[in-house]
XYZ file of C-alpha atoms in Angstrom:
266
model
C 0.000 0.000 0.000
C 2.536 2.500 0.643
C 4.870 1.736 -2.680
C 1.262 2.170 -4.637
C 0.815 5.802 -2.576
C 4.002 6.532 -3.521
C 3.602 6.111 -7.020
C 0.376 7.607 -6.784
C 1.260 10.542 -4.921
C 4.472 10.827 -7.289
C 7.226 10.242 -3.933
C 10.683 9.976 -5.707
C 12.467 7.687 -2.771
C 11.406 5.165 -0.320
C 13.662 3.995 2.191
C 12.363 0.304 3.808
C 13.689 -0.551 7.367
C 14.655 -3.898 7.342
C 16.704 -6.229 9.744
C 19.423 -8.426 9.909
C 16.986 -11.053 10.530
C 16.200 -11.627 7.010
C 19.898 -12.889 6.454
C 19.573 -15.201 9.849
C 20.866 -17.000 11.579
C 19.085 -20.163 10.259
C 18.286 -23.114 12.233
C 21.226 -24.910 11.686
C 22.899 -21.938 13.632
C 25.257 -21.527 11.405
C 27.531 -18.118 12.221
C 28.704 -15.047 10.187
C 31.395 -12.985 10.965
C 32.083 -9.575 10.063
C 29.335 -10.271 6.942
C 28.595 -7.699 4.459
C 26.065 -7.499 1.449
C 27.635 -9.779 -0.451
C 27.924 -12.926 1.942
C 26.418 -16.122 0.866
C 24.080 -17.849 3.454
C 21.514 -20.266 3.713
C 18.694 -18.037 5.214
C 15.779 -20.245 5.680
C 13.786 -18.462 8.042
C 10.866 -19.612 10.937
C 9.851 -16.456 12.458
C 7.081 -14.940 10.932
C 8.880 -11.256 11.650
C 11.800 -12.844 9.680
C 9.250 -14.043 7.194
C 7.438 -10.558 6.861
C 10.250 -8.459 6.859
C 11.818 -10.295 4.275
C 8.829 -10.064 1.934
C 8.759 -6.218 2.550
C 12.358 -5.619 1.958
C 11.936 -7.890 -1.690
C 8.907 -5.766 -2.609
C 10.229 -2.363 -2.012
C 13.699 -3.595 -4.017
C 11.660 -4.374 -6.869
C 9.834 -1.734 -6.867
C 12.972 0.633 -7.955
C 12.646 1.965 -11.044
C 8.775 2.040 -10.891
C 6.976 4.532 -13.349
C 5.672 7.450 -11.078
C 2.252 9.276 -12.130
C 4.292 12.684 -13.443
C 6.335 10.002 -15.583
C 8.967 10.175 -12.843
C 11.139 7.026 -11.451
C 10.457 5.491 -8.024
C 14.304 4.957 -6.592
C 13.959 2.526 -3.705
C 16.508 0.823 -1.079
C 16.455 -1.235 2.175
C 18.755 -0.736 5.327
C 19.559 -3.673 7.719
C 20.215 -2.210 11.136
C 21.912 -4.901 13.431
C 20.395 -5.458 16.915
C 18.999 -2.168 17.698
C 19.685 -0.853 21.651
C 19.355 2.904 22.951
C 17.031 5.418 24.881
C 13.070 3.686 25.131
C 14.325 0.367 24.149
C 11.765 -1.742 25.386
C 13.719 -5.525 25.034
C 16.398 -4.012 27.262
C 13.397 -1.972 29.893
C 12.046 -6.146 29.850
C 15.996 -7.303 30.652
C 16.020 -5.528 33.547
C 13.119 -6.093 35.088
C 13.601 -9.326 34.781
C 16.877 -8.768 36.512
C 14.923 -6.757 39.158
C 12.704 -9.964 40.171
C 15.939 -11.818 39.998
C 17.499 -9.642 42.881
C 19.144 -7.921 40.298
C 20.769 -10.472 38.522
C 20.255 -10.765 35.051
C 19.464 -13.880 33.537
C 22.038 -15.126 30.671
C 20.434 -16.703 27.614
C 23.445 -16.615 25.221
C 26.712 -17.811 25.836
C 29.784 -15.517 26.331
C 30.909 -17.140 22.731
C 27.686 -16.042 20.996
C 29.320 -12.445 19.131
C 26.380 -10.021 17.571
C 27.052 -6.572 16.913
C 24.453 -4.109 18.232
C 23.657 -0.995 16.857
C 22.717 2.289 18.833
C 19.423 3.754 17.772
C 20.951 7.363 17.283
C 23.202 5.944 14.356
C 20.405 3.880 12.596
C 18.753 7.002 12.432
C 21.569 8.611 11.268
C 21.843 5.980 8.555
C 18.335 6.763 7.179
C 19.283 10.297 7.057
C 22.048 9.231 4.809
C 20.415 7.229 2.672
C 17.741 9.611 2.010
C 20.167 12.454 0.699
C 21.818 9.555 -1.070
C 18.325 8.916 -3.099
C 17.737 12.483 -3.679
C 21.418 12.600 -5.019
C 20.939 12.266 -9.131
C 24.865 10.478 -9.165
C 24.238 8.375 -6.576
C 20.279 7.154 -6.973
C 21.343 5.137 -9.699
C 23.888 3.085 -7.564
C 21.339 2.653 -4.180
C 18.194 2.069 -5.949
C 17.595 -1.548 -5.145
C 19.883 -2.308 -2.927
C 20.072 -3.351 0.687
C 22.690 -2.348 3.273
C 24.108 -3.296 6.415
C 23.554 -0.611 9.151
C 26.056 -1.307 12.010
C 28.257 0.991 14.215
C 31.406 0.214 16.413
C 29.855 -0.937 19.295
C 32.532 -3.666 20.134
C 31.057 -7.295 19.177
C 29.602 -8.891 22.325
C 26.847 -11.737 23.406
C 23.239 -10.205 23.683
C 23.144 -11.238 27.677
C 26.779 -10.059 27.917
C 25.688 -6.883 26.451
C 22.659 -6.043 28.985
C 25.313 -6.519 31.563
C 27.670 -4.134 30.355
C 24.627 -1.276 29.470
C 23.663 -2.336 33.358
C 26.106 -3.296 35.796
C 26.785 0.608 36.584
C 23.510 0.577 37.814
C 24.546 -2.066 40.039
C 23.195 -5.158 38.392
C 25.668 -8.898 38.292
C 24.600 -11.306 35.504
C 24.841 -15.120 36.090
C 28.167 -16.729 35.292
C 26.769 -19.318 32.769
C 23.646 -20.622 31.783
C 21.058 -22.156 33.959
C 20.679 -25.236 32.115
C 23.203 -26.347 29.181
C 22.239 -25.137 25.866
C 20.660 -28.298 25.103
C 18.247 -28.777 27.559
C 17.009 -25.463 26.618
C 16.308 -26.844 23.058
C 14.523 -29.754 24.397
C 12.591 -26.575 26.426
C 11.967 -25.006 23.694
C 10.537 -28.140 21.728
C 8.449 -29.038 24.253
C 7.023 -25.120 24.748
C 6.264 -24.915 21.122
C 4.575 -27.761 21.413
C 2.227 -27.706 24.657
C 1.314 -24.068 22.597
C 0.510 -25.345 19.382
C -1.759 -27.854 21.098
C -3.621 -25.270 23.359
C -4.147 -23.308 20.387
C -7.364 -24.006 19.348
C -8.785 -22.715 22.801
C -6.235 -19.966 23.931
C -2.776 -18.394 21.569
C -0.077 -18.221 23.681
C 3.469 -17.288 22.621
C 6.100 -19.734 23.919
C 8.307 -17.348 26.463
C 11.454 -19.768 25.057
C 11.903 -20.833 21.732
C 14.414 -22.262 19.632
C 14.729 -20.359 17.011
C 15.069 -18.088 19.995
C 17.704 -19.640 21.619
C 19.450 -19.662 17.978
C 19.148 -15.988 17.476
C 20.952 -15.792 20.963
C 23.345 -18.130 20.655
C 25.000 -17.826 16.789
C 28.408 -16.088 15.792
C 26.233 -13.380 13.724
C 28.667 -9.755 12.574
C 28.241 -7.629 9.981
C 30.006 -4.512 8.590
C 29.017 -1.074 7.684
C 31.352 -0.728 5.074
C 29.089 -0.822 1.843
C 27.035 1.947 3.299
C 29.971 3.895 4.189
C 31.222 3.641 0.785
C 27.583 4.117 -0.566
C 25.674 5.910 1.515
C 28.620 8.319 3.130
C 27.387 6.352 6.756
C 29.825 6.682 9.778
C 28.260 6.484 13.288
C 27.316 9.840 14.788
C 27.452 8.098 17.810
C 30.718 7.074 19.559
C 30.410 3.746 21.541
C 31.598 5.570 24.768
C 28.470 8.195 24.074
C 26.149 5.676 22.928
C 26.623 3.162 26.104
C 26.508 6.535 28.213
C 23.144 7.498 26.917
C 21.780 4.240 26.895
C 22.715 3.820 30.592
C 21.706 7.007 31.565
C 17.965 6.017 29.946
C 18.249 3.166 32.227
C 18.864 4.820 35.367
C 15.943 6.940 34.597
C 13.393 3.971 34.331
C 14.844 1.818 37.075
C 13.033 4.285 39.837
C 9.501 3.294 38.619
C 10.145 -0.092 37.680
C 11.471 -1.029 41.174
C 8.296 1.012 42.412
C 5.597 -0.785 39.902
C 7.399 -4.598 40.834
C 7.352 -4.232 44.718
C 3.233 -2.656 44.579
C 2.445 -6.139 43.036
């Protein structure tokens, strides 16, 4: 609906946010390591974000080059931010309060191993800012339109548990040492969530808290380089990592208050 407004409404550029979920990981967990737009990979997908993402991002790359009403040419492109952290990010507001009920301890779900590459939010947005003058740029529109890129930062690689720990342990919260059951037993879990849900489905939908496809997401070698949309796009963070953990901490600290508040009037 919004390519067809666009082409309606004559809108030269569209700019699709995408994820680095589309590339992965697969179930097979099968790792990536510093990965660009060019890296070969078996992505066969089982979340239906995955799924629907993926759809989106193929349907606004072929839509470059579309005929606009005035007889002008839609120029289209899709950015891949990395895991996405930063002020009002609810996934890490859930981590600690989670961490809260745990005495402040926060629960590890990936292993130390388990490399990602976050992104702050501050540079992603910086990246669509990029990308947009990009598209309006008659040189470079031809050499975006219909192409995907990587948006990362240099936010040192790091485990997605190991990472709430280092955004939180200035606020004074430890994170357990290893996992609470070995990584298998959490598959077997996971299997046997999935499947107690997909059997009480008929009378109530409930969404498994642990998963494994989860538990892959969290526990695969998965990197990936800005590079292309430096060289593309003119992308560089905005955002040091020293000023983007500072932020992102400081959000924290402002939440924690209430949320130690809200838990103990329960």
């Amino acid at each position: 609906l919004l390519l067809e407004a666009c082409i309606q409404e004559n809108v030269m550029s569209f700019i699709y946010t995408s994820t680095v979920e589309v590339m992965g990981p697969n179930p097979r967990g099968e790792s990536i390591i510093n990965g660009n737009e060019d890296t070969i990979y078996d992505s066969t997908l089982k979340f239906s974000y995955s799924k629907t993402k993926k759809e989106a991002e193929e349907r606004t790359l072929q839509a470059n080059g579309e005929v606009l009403q005035n007889g002008g040419r839609l120029a289209t492109c899709a950015l891949r931010p990395t895991y996405i952290y930063g002020d009002g990010c609810r996934f890490l507001l859930g981590h600690m309060r989670d961490g809260i009920q745990n005495r402040d301890v926060l629960y590890r779900m990936s292993e130390r191993e388990a490399l990602v590459n976050p992104v702050y939010v501050g540079n992603v947005a910086y990246g669509h800012l990029q990308a947009a003058r990009s598209l309006k740029d008659p040189q470079k529109r031809n050499i975006i339109g219909g192409k995907f890129y990587f948006i990362s930062d240099d936010t040192p690689p790091v485990s997605y548990s190991d990472f709430n720990h280092i955004v939180m342990s200035p606020l004074g919260f430890s994170i357990q040492e290893k996992l609470p059951l070995p990584l298998r037993f959490f598959y077997m879990l996971g299997f046997f969530l999935e499947t107690l849900c997909m059997m009480l489905r008929p009378f109530i939908r409930i969404v498994p808290p642990v998963s494994r496809q989860l538990l892959t997401l969290f526990n695969t070698k998965f990197t990936f380089s800005y590079q292309k949309a430096k060289k593309d796009l003119g992308y560089e963070p905005r955002y040091s990592w020293d000023e983007a953990r500072k932020r992102t901490t400081e959000w924290l600290a402002s939440q924690l208050p209430l949320e130690r508040k809200n838990l103990r009037s329960k």
